[in-house]
Amino acid sequence: MIEAEQGTELQSTAHGKEGTVADAEDSASLKPVKAVDRVEAVREAFRHAWNGYKAFAWGHDELKPISKTHGEWFGLGLTLIDALDTMWILGLKDEFAEARKWVETELLFSKNVDVNLFESTIRILGGLLSTYHLTGDTLFLDKAQDIGSRLMPAFKTPSKIPYSDVNIGKGSAHPPRWTTDSTVAEVTSIQLEFRELSRLTKDPQYQEVTRQVHRLEGKRDGLVPMFINTNSGKFTRRGALTLGARADSYYEYLLKQWLQGGKKETELLEDYLQAVEGVRKNLLRQTSPSKLTFVGELSNGRLNPKMDHLVCFLPGTLALGAHNGLPADHMELALQLMETCHQMYAQMETGLSPEIAHFNLQSNNGRDIDVKVAGYTPIFNCTFEIYSNSVTLFIHPEDLDSPRFGGGFMGGEISEILFPLFTLQDLIYL
């Protein structure tokens, strides 16, 4: 996954409540008191966020909670589509019915607009397919096939590696404005949705175009660079070997495609297992003195002890694989990495992880972590360093999936990590 290049509202603080959608009293009432209230607390939190979206951004891509306005990226109601399956699972049938009506009457994919192939696939196509599976309502499958078909021009390249951007109204596609290459994570993280669209519609074209993408040459011990050229189909040797931004979900989708295909596509499993061993060989290290296991980056043949918050997808992926018959030591590594990801939250004064952490391989004056803000002045002790350009956190689902998978497969204790994150309402309930 990569970060969306969108405007963000960063004026709020961890302690201020200016610009919240609801009054402070309403927000405070959402804080759960007892464990038995957790399900209802989650449901009420969703209602709170949904009511803010409905009041200030209905039908638009996103809510800007501080200014109480809306933001537009594609102009396709991204938040609404993203939330459909969640509403159904939470039993919010009235809210779901209202959103379904909007999809039926307002959601059109014929507009002259450039969309990102990856984001449109995982959010729009994936959201519609998920909702169809839950409800059986063919409206969502029809809409899914419409957007899936309109994304197909992205694959009309000499190498079959897709362009990143598609004009869904004109049926044209092109690279991003800032580079001639495509991001490896983007082009290798659309397969689940396109494969499922083929299965449901009995039209093989969607699966066939994405199958070409994984025939990649030039990997190092199963690890892939960050960029790939759409003309040659070859990796661009710039950037680092990383499991962070621009490469991360390549590895996740190898395993999940293998599972989606009934564990029959051995080439996907082989690529995944090779990648895990490549991580162990090239990127895995431990901090000093606390022995936290982390995944670094390889740049120009040298290890950089830097780990993106995004890498916290890996514990959940490893746990999922181990639960499905892969080596038991994958679960051991998952638990070690999950503890590191947990500490990236627990050792922060805000309770939130930094976007990027720099780990100490050698003890630094007895400090485990030096957290540095502007001016690079350490402000408290922990196991890794955080630089001033890394103190913002983009909330990622990876850190929810990893404890959920790990806790589910190991008896549930690790999932206790999740609820403290949920209850950071000064930051979350904006």
PDB file of C-alpha atoms in Angstrom, residues 178-425:
ATOM      1  CA  TRP A 178       5.369  12.241 -10.977  1.00  0.00           C
ATOM      2  CA  THR A 179       7.076   9.238 -12.615  1.00  0.00           C
ATOM      3  CA  THR A 180       7.040   7.068 -15.733  1.00  0.00           C
ATOM      4  CA  ASP A 181       7.010   3.903 -13.619  1.00  0.00           C
ATOM      5  CA  SER A 182       4.321   2.090 -11.691  1.00  0.00           C
ATOM      6  CA  THR A 183       4.555   1.238  -8.017  1.00  0.00           C
ATOM      7  CA  VAL A 184       5.123  -2.465  -7.397  1.00  0.00           C
ATOM      8  CA  ALA A 185       2.724  -2.580  -4.443  1.00  0.00           C
ATOM      9  CA  GLU A 186      -0.041  -1.027  -6.516  1.00  0.00           C
ATOM     10  CA  VAL A 187       0.197  -3.265  -9.577  1.00  0.00           C
ATOM     11  CA  THR A 188       0.512  -6.457  -7.518  1.00  0.00           C
ATOM     12  CA  SER A 189      -2.301  -5.686  -5.063  1.00  0.00           C
ATOM     13  CA  ILE A 190      -5.320  -5.717  -7.355  1.00  0.00           C
ATOM     14  CA  GLN A 191      -5.428  -9.427  -8.137  1.00  0.00           C
ATOM     15  CA  LEU A 192      -7.823 -10.614  -5.421  1.00  0.00           C
ATOM     16  CA  GLU A 193     -10.599  -8.311  -6.569  1.00  0.00           C
ATOM     17  CA  PHE A 194     -10.155  -8.893 -10.309  1.00  0.00           C
ATOM     18  CA  ARG A 195      -9.951 -12.654  -9.822  1.00  0.00           C
ATOM     19  CA  GLU A 196     -13.131 -12.624  -7.779  1.00  0.00           C
ATOM     20  CA  LEU A 197     -14.896 -10.492 -10.374  1.00  0.00           C
ATOM     21  CA  SER A 198     -14.054 -13.115 -13.000  1.00  0.00           C
ATOM     22  CA  ARG A 199     -15.335 -15.895 -10.762  1.00  0.00           C
ATOM     23  CA  LEU A 200     -18.637 -14.173 -10.082  1.00  0.00           C
ATOM     24  CA  THR A 201     -19.296 -12.966 -13.638  1.00  0.00           C
ATOM     25  CA  LYS A 202     -17.808 -16.068 -15.314  1.00  0.00           C
ATOM     26  CA  ASP A 203     -15.810 -13.679 -17.498  1.00  0.00           C
ATOM     27  CA  PRO A 204     -12.102 -14.636 -17.457  1.00  0.00           C
ATOM     28  CA  GLN A 205     -10.771 -11.356 -18.842  1.00  0.00           C
ATOM     29  CA  TYR A 206     -10.367  -9.690 -15.451  1.00  0.00           C
ATOM     30  CA  GLN A 207      -8.324 -12.514 -13.975  1.00  0.00           C
ATOM     31  CA  GLU A 208      -6.222 -12.934 -17.093  1.00  0.00           C
ATOM     32  CA  VAL A 209      -4.930  -9.359 -17.163  1.00  0.00           C
ATOM     33  CA  THR A 210      -3.856  -9.449 -13.537  1.00  0.00           C
ATOM     34  CA  ARG A 211      -2.233 -12.871 -13.845  1.00  0.00           C
ATOM     35  CA  GLN A 212       0.355 -11.386 -16.204  1.00  0.00           C
ATOM     36  CA  VAL A 213       1.497  -8.968 -13.532  1.00  0.00           C
ATOM     37  CA  HIS A 214       3.015 -11.530 -11.170  1.00  0.00           C
ATOM     38  CA  ARG A 215       5.378 -12.926 -13.790  1.00  0.00           C
ATOM     39  CA  LEU A 216       8.158 -10.707 -12.520  1.00  0.00           C
ATOM     40  CA  GLU A 217      11.867 -11.229 -13.133  1.00  0.00           C
ATOM     41  CA  GLY A 218      14.806  -9.752 -11.271  1.00  0.00           C
ATOM     42  CA  LYS A 219      13.801 -10.378  -7.659  1.00  0.00           C
ATOM     43  CA  ARG A 220      16.484 -10.700  -4.976  1.00  0.00           C
ATOM     44  CA  ASP A 221      15.851 -13.698  -2.737  1.00  0.00           C
ATOM     45  CA  GLY A 222      12.151 -13.224  -3.437  1.00  0.00           C
ATOM     46  CA  LEU A 223      12.238  -9.512  -2.574  1.00  0.00           C
ATOM     47  CA  VAL A 224      11.080  -6.849  -5.022  1.00  0.00           C
ATOM     48  CA  PRO A 225      12.098  -3.208  -5.570  1.00  0.00           C
ATOM     49  CA  MET A 226       9.624  -0.359  -5.250  1.00  0.00           C
ATOM     50  CA  PHE A 227       9.080   0.540  -8.926  1.00  0.00           C
ATOM     51  CA  ILE A 228       8.550  -1.240 -12.233  1.00  0.00           C
ATOM     52  CA  ASN A 229       8.574   0.129 -15.782  1.00  0.00           C
ATOM     53  CA  THR A 230       5.348  -0.333 -17.721  1.00  0.00           C
ATOM     54  CA  ASN A 231       7.115  -0.459 -21.099  1.00  0.00           C
ATOM     55  CA  SER A 232       9.830  -2.998 -20.331  1.00  0.00           C
ATOM     56  CA  GLY A 233       8.152  -4.845 -17.474  1.00  0.00           C
ATOM     57  CA  LYS A 234      11.447  -4.691 -15.601  1.00  0.00           C
ATOM     58  CA  PHE A 235      12.105  -3.386 -12.132  1.00  0.00           C
ATOM     59  CA  THR A 236      13.545   0.094 -11.835  1.00  0.00           C
ATOM     60  CA  ARG A 237      16.598  -0.027  -9.601  1.00  0.00           C
ATOM     61  CA  ARG A 238      15.757   2.974  -7.505  1.00  0.00           C
ATOM     62  CA  GLY A 239      14.556   3.097  -3.968  1.00  0.00           C
ATOM     63  CA  ALA A 240      15.218   0.422  -1.382  1.00  0.00           C
ATOM     64  CA  LEU A 241      14.302  -3.194  -0.873  1.00  0.00           C
ATOM     65  CA  THR A 242      11.581  -2.689   1.691  1.00  0.00           C
ATOM     66  CA  LEU A 243       8.409  -4.210   3.059  1.00  0.00           C
ATOM     67  CA  GLY A 244       7.122  -0.695   3.615  1.00  0.00           C
ATOM     68  CA  ALA A 245       5.455   1.803   1.309  1.00  0.00           C
ATOM     69  CA  ARG A 246       5.401   0.976  -2.416  1.00  0.00           C
ATOM     70  CA  ALA A 247       6.273  -2.712  -1.947  1.00  0.00           C
ATOM     71  CA  ASP A 248       4.368  -3.999   1.092  1.00  0.00           C
ATOM     72  CA  SER A 249       1.187  -5.548  -0.219  1.00  0.00           C
ATOM     73  CA  TYR A 250       2.977  -7.482  -2.984  1.00  0.00           C
ATOM     74  CA  TYR A 251       3.929 -10.002  -0.306  1.00  0.00           C
ATOM     75  CA  GLU A 252       0.516  -9.984   1.360  1.00  0.00           C
ATOM     76  CA  TYR A 253      -1.275 -10.700  -1.912  1.00  0.00           C
ATOM     77  CA  LEU A 254       0.951 -13.661  -2.759  1.00  0.00           C
ATOM     78  CA  LEU A 255      -0.367 -15.536   0.268  1.00  0.00           C
ATOM     79  CA  LYS A 256      -3.957 -14.375  -0.078  1.00  0.00           C
ATOM     80  CA  GLN A 257      -4.152 -15.305  -3.758  1.00  0.00           C
ATOM     81  CA  TRP A 258      -2.869 -18.769  -2.890  1.00  0.00           C
ATOM     82  CA  LEU A 259      -5.606 -19.089  -0.277  1.00  0.00           C
ATOM     83  CA  GLN A 260      -8.242 -17.605  -2.577  1.00  0.00           C
ATOM     84  CA  GLY A 261      -7.384 -20.198  -5.223  1.00  0.00           C
ATOM     85  CA  GLY A 262      -7.866 -23.104  -2.842  1.00  0.00           C
ATOM     86  CA  LYS A 263      -4.117 -23.560  -2.206  1.00  0.00           C
ATOM     87  CA  LYS A 264      -3.666 -24.945  -5.718  1.00  0.00           C
ATOM     88  CA  GLU A 265      -1.461 -22.295  -7.353  1.00  0.00           C
ATOM     89  CA  THR A 266       1.926 -23.516  -6.204  1.00  0.00           C
ATOM     90  CA  GLU A 267       3.860 -20.736  -7.936  1.00  0.00           C
ATOM     91  CA  LEU A 268       2.231 -18.181  -5.631  1.00  0.00           C
ATOM     92  CA  LEU A 269       3.103 -20.230  -2.555  1.00  0.00           C
ATOM     93  CA  GLU A 270       6.684 -20.688  -3.738  1.00  0.00           C
ATOM     94  CA  ASP A 271       7.077 -16.948  -4.318  1.00  0.00           C
ATOM     95  CA  TYR A 272       5.659 -16.218  -0.864  1.00  0.00           C
ATOM     96  CA  LEU A 273       7.881 -18.712   0.953  1.00  0.00           C
ATOM     97  CA  GLN A 274      10.928 -17.459  -0.923  1.00  0.00           C
ATOM     98  CA  ALA A 275      10.071 -13.897   0.075  1.00  0.00           C
ATOM     99  CA  VAL A 276       9.744 -14.810   3.759  1.00  0.00           C
ATOM    100  CA  GLU A 277      13.170 -16.424   3.672  1.00  0.00           C
ATOM    101  CA  GLY A 278      14.498 -13.375   1.822  1.00  0.00           C
ATOM    102  CA  VAL A 279      13.245 -11.186   4.647  1.00  0.00           C
ATOM    103  CA  ARG A 280      14.971 -13.380   7.223  1.00  0.00           C
ATOM    104  CA  LYS A 281      18.234 -13.372   5.283  1.00  0.00           C
ATOM    105  CA  ASN A 282      18.433  -9.722   4.256  1.00  0.00           C
ATOM    106  CA  LEU A 283      16.173  -7.519   6.373  1.00  0.00           C
ATOM    107  CA  LEU A 284      15.476  -9.058   9.785  1.00  0.00           C
ATOM    108  CA  ARG A 285      17.351  -7.593  12.738  1.00  0.00           C
ATOM    109  CA  GLN A 286      16.963  -7.044  16.499  1.00  0.00           C
ATOM    110  CA  THR A 287      17.319  -3.860  18.479  1.00  0.00           C
ATOM    111  CA  SER A 288      19.716  -3.280  21.338  1.00  0.00           C
ATOM    112  CA  PRO A 289      19.244  -3.626  24.225  1.00  0.00           C
ATOM    113  CA  SER A 290      15.607  -4.792  24.170  1.00  0.00           C
ATOM    114  CA  LYS A 291      15.891  -7.374  21.372  1.00  0.00           C
ATOM    115  CA  LEU A 292      12.826  -6.182  19.484  1.00  0.00           C
ATOM    116  CA  THR A 293      12.644  -7.897  16.099  1.00  0.00           C
ATOM    117  CA  PHE A 294      12.121  -5.554  13.159  1.00  0.00           C
ATOM    118  CA  VAL A 295      12.273  -5.546   9.357  1.00  0.00           C
ATOM    119  CA  GLY A 296      14.760  -3.024   7.993  1.00  0.00           C
ATOM    120  CA  GLU A 297      15.439  -1.828   4.459  1.00  0.00           C
ATOM    121  CA  LEU A 298      18.277  -2.648   2.076  1.00  0.00           C
ATOM    122  CA  SER A 299      19.647   0.343   0.169  1.00  0.00           C
ATOM    123  CA  ASN A 300      22.752   0.111  -2.031  1.00  0.00           C
ATOM    124  CA  GLY A 301      23.670  -3.136  -0.325  1.00  0.00           C
ATOM    125  CA  ARG A 302      23.537  -1.656   3.177  1.00  0.00           C
ATOM    126  CA  LEU A 303      20.906  -2.255   5.813  1.00  0.00           C
ATOM    127  CA  ASN A 304      18.994   0.785   7.007  1.00  0.00           C
ATOM    128  CA  PRO A 305      17.364   0.031  10.397  1.00  0.00           C
ATOM    129  CA  LYS A 306      14.204   1.852   9.354  1.00  0.00           C
ATOM    130  CA  MET A 307      10.743   0.312   9.466  1.00  0.00           C
ATOM    131  CA  ASP A 308       7.550   1.884   8.170  1.00  0.00           C
ATOM    132  CA  HIS A 309       4.393   1.536  10.214  1.00  0.00           C
ATOM    133  CA  LEU A 310       2.991  -0.146   7.096  1.00  0.00           C
ATOM    134  CA  VAL A 311       5.270  -3.149   7.722  1.00  0.00           C
ATOM    135  CA  CYS A 312       2.941  -4.094  10.558  1.00  0.00           C
ATOM    136  CA  PHE A 313       0.882  -5.928   7.941  1.00  0.00           C
ATOM    137  CA  LEU A 314       3.496  -8.687   8.103  1.00  0.00           C
ATOM    138  CA  PRO A 315       2.660 -10.259  11.499  1.00  0.00           C
ATOM    139  CA  GLY A 316      -0.928 -10.813  10.408  1.00  0.00           C
ATOM    140  CA  THR A 317       0.120 -12.226   7.051  1.00  0.00           C
ATOM    141  CA  LEU A 318       2.604 -14.614   8.653  1.00  0.00           C
ATOM    142  CA  ALA A 319       0.020 -15.722  11.221  1.00  0.00           C
ATOM    143  CA  LEU A 320      -2.564 -16.312   8.498  1.00  0.00           C
ATOM    144  CA  GLY A 321      -0.107 -18.461   6.577  1.00  0.00           C
ATOM    145  CA  ALA A 322       0.901 -20.467   9.637  1.00  0.00           C
ATOM    146  CA  HIS A 323      -2.766 -21.072  10.417  1.00  0.00           C
ATOM    147  CA  ASN A 324      -3.133 -22.517   6.922  1.00  0.00           C
ATOM    148  CA  GLY A 325      -0.374 -25.088   7.173  1.00  0.00           C
ATOM    149  CA  LEU A 326       2.778 -23.076   6.535  1.00  0.00           C
ATOM    150  CA  PRO A 327       5.827 -23.515   8.807  1.00  0.00           C
ATOM    151  CA  ALA A 328       5.284 -23.024  12.526  1.00  0.00           C
ATOM    152  CA  ASP A 329       8.257 -20.676  12.742  1.00  0.00           C
ATOM    153  CA  HIS A 330       6.223 -18.203  10.677  1.00  0.00           C
ATOM    154  CA  MET A 331       3.936 -17.852  13.692  1.00  0.00           C
ATOM    155  CA  GLU A 332       6.923 -17.386  15.980  1.00  0.00           C
ATOM    156  CA  LEU A 333       8.189 -14.572  13.772  1.00  0.00           C
ATOM    157  CA  ALA A 334       4.679 -13.117  13.594  1.00  0.00           C
ATOM    158  CA  LEU A 335       4.490 -12.875  17.374  1.00  0.00           C
ATOM    159  CA  GLN A 336       7.915 -11.248  17.602  1.00  0.00           C
ATOM    160  CA  LEU A 337       7.028  -8.635  14.998  1.00  0.00           C
ATOM    161  CA  MET A 338       3.618  -8.084  16.553  1.00  0.00           C
ATOM    162  CA  GLU A 339       5.308  -7.212  19.828  1.00  0.00           C
ATOM    163  CA  THR A 340       7.500  -4.691  18.019  1.00  0.00           C
ATOM    164  CA  CYS A 341       4.476  -3.127  16.350  1.00  0.00           C
ATOM    165  CA  HIS A 342       2.728  -3.005  19.712  1.00  0.00           C
ATOM    166  CA  GLN A 343       5.726  -1.285  21.276  1.00  0.00           C
ATOM    167  CA  MET A 344       5.678   1.299  18.496  1.00  0.00           C
ATOM    168  CA  TYR A 345       2.366   2.365  20.026  1.00  0.00           C
ATOM    169  CA  ALA A 346       2.950   1.598  23.688  1.00  0.00           C
ATOM    170  CA  GLN A 347       6.171   3.580  23.986  1.00  0.00           C
ATOM    171  CA  MET A 348       4.705   6.743  22.497  1.00  0.00           C
ATOM    172  CA  GLU A 349       3.281   9.412  24.785  1.00  0.00           C
ATOM    173  CA  THR A 350       0.236   9.760  22.516  1.00  0.00           C
ATOM    174  CA  GLY A 351      -0.350   6.011  22.327  1.00  0.00           C
ATOM    175  CA  LEU A 352      -0.023   6.221  18.542  1.00  0.00           C
ATOM    176  CA  SER A 353       2.779   4.762  16.456  1.00  0.00           C
ATOM    177  CA  PRO A 354       5.022   6.973  14.331  1.00  0.00           C
ATOM    178  CA  GLU A 355       4.733   6.586  10.572  1.00  0.00           C
ATOM    179  CA  ILE A 356       8.425   5.603  10.418  1.00  0.00           C
ATOM    180  CA  ALA A 357      10.698   4.249  13.137  1.00  0.00           C
ATOM    181  CA  HIS A 358      14.505   4.123  13.113  1.00  0.00           C
ATOM    182  CA  PHE A 359      15.753   1.342  15.373  1.00  0.00           C
ATOM    183  CA  ASN A 360      18.970   1.245  17.379  1.00  0.00           C
ATOM    184  CA  LEU A 361      21.197  -1.722  16.560  1.00  0.00           C
ATOM    185  CA  GLN A 362      23.585  -0.703  19.326  1.00  0.00           C
ATOM    186  CA  SER A 363      22.718   0.648  22.731  1.00  0.00           C
ATOM    187  CA  ASN A 364      22.575   4.436  22.583  1.00  0.00           C
ATOM    188  CA  ASN A 365      23.569   5.832  25.983  1.00  0.00           C
ATOM    189  CA  GLY A 366      21.210   3.431  27.688  1.00  0.00           C
ATOM    190  CA  ARG A 367      18.268   4.600  25.619  1.00  0.00           C
ATOM    191  CA  ASP A 368      16.030   2.165  23.854  1.00  0.00           C
ATOM    192  CA  ILE A 369      14.187   4.813  21.844  1.00  0.00           C
ATOM    193  CA  ASP A 370      15.134   8.399  21.097  1.00  0.00           C
ATOM    194  CA  VAL A 371      12.046  10.215  19.893  1.00  0.00           C
ATOM    195  CA  LYS A 372      13.158  13.339  18.091  1.00  0.00           C
ATOM    196  CA  VAL A 373      11.001  16.210  16.912  1.00  0.00           C
ATOM    197  CA  ALA A 374      12.048  19.381  15.110  1.00  0.00           C
ATOM    198  CA  GLY A 375      15.549  20.252  16.225  1.00  0.00           C
ATOM    199  CA  TYR A 376      16.270  16.563  16.901  1.00  0.00           C
ATOM    200  CA  THR A 377      16.059  16.833  20.673  1.00  0.00           C
ATOM    201  CA  PRO A 378      15.322  13.501  22.397  1.00  0.00           C
ATOM    202  CA  ILE A 379      12.168  13.802  24.482  1.00  0.00           C
ATOM    203  CA  PHE A 380      11.875  10.361  26.088  1.00  0.00           C
ATOM    204  CA  ASN A 381      13.442   6.929  26.148  1.00  0.00           C
ATOM    205  CA  CYS A 382      12.370   4.079  23.872  1.00  0.00           C
ATOM    206  CA  THR A 383      13.804   1.463  21.530  1.00  0.00           C
ATOM    207  CA  PHE A 384      13.861   3.389  18.268  1.00  0.00           C
ATOM    208  CA  GLU A 385      14.310   6.858  16.836  1.00  0.00           C
ATOM    209  CA  ILE A 386      11.629   8.983  15.223  1.00  0.00           C
ATOM    210  CA  TYR A 387      12.582  11.928  13.068  1.00  0.00           C
ATOM    211  CA  SER A 388      10.648  15.144  12.721  1.00  0.00           C
ATOM    212  CA  ASN A 389       9.241  14.228   9.314  1.00  0.00           C
ATOM    213  CA  SER A 390       7.891  10.921  10.668  1.00  0.00           C
ATOM    214  CA  VAL A 391       5.809  12.052  13.628  1.00  0.00           C
ATOM    215  CA  THR A 392       2.537  12.100  11.692  1.00  0.00           C
ATOM    216  CA  LEU A 393       0.618   8.824  11.578  1.00  0.00           C
ATOM    217  CA  PHE A 394      -1.665   7.882   8.708  1.00  0.00           C
ATOM    218  CA  ILE A 395      -4.053   5.394  10.313  1.00  0.00           C
ATOM    219  CA  HIS A 396      -3.492   2.043   8.578  1.00  0.00           C
ATOM    220  CA  PRO A 397      -5.626  -1.115   8.793  1.00  0.00           C
ATOM    221  CA  GLU A 398      -2.483  -3.244   9.006  1.00  0.00           C
ATOM    222  CA  ASP A 399      -2.149  -2.801  12.748  1.00  0.00           C
ATOM    223  CA  LEU A 400      -5.722  -3.965  13.228  1.00  0.00           C
ATOM    224  CA  ASP A 401      -5.406  -7.061  11.054  1.00  0.00           C
ATOM    225  CA  SER A 402      -2.196  -8.294  12.670  1.00  0.00           C
ATOM    226  CA  PRO A 403      -3.460  -8.468  16.286  1.00  0.00           C
ATOM    227  CA  ARG A 404      -6.804  -9.763  15.019  1.00  0.00           C
ATOM    228  CA  PHE A 405      -5.217 -12.664  13.140  1.00  0.00           C
ATOM    229  CA  GLY A 406      -2.630 -13.319  15.848  1.00  0.00           C
ATOM    230  CA  GLY A 407      -5.161 -13.134  18.656  1.00  0.00           C
ATOM    231  CA  GLY A 408      -7.635 -15.304  16.809  1.00  0.00           C
ATOM    232  CA  PHE A 409      -5.077 -18.014  16.135  1.00  0.00           C
ATOM    233  CA  MET A 410      -3.328 -17.872  19.518  1.00  0.00           C
ATOM    234  CA  GLY A 411      -6.223 -17.707  21.944  1.00  0.00           C
ATOM    235  CA  GLY A 412      -7.188 -14.060  21.822  1.00  0.00           C
ATOM    236  CA  GLU A 413      -4.760 -12.440  24.251  1.00  0.00           C
ATOM    237  CA  ILE A 414      -2.986 -10.400  21.589  1.00  0.00           C
ATOM    238  CA  SER A 415      -6.239  -8.907  20.345  1.00  0.00           C
ATOM    239  CA  GLU A 416      -6.308  -6.953  23.612  1.00  0.00           C
ATOM    240  CA  ILE A 417      -3.916  -4.612  21.804  1.00  0.00           C
ATOM    241  CA  LEU A 418      -6.772  -3.449  19.614  1.00  0.00           C
ATOM    242  CA  PHE A 419      -9.189  -1.883  22.038  1.00  0.00           C
ATOM    243  CA  PRO A 420      -6.799   0.661  23.589  1.00  0.00           C
ATOM    244  CA  LEU A 421      -6.175   1.953  20.058  1.00  0.00           C
ATOM    245  CA  PHE A 422      -9.898   2.193  19.484  1.00  0.00           C
ATOM    246  CA  THR A 423     -10.448   4.222  22.642  1.00  0.00           C
ATOM    247  CA  LEU A 424      -8.039   7.023  21.714  1.00  0.00           C
ATOM    248  CA  GLN A 425     -11.084   9.105  21.024  1.00  0.00           C
TER     249      GLN A 425
END
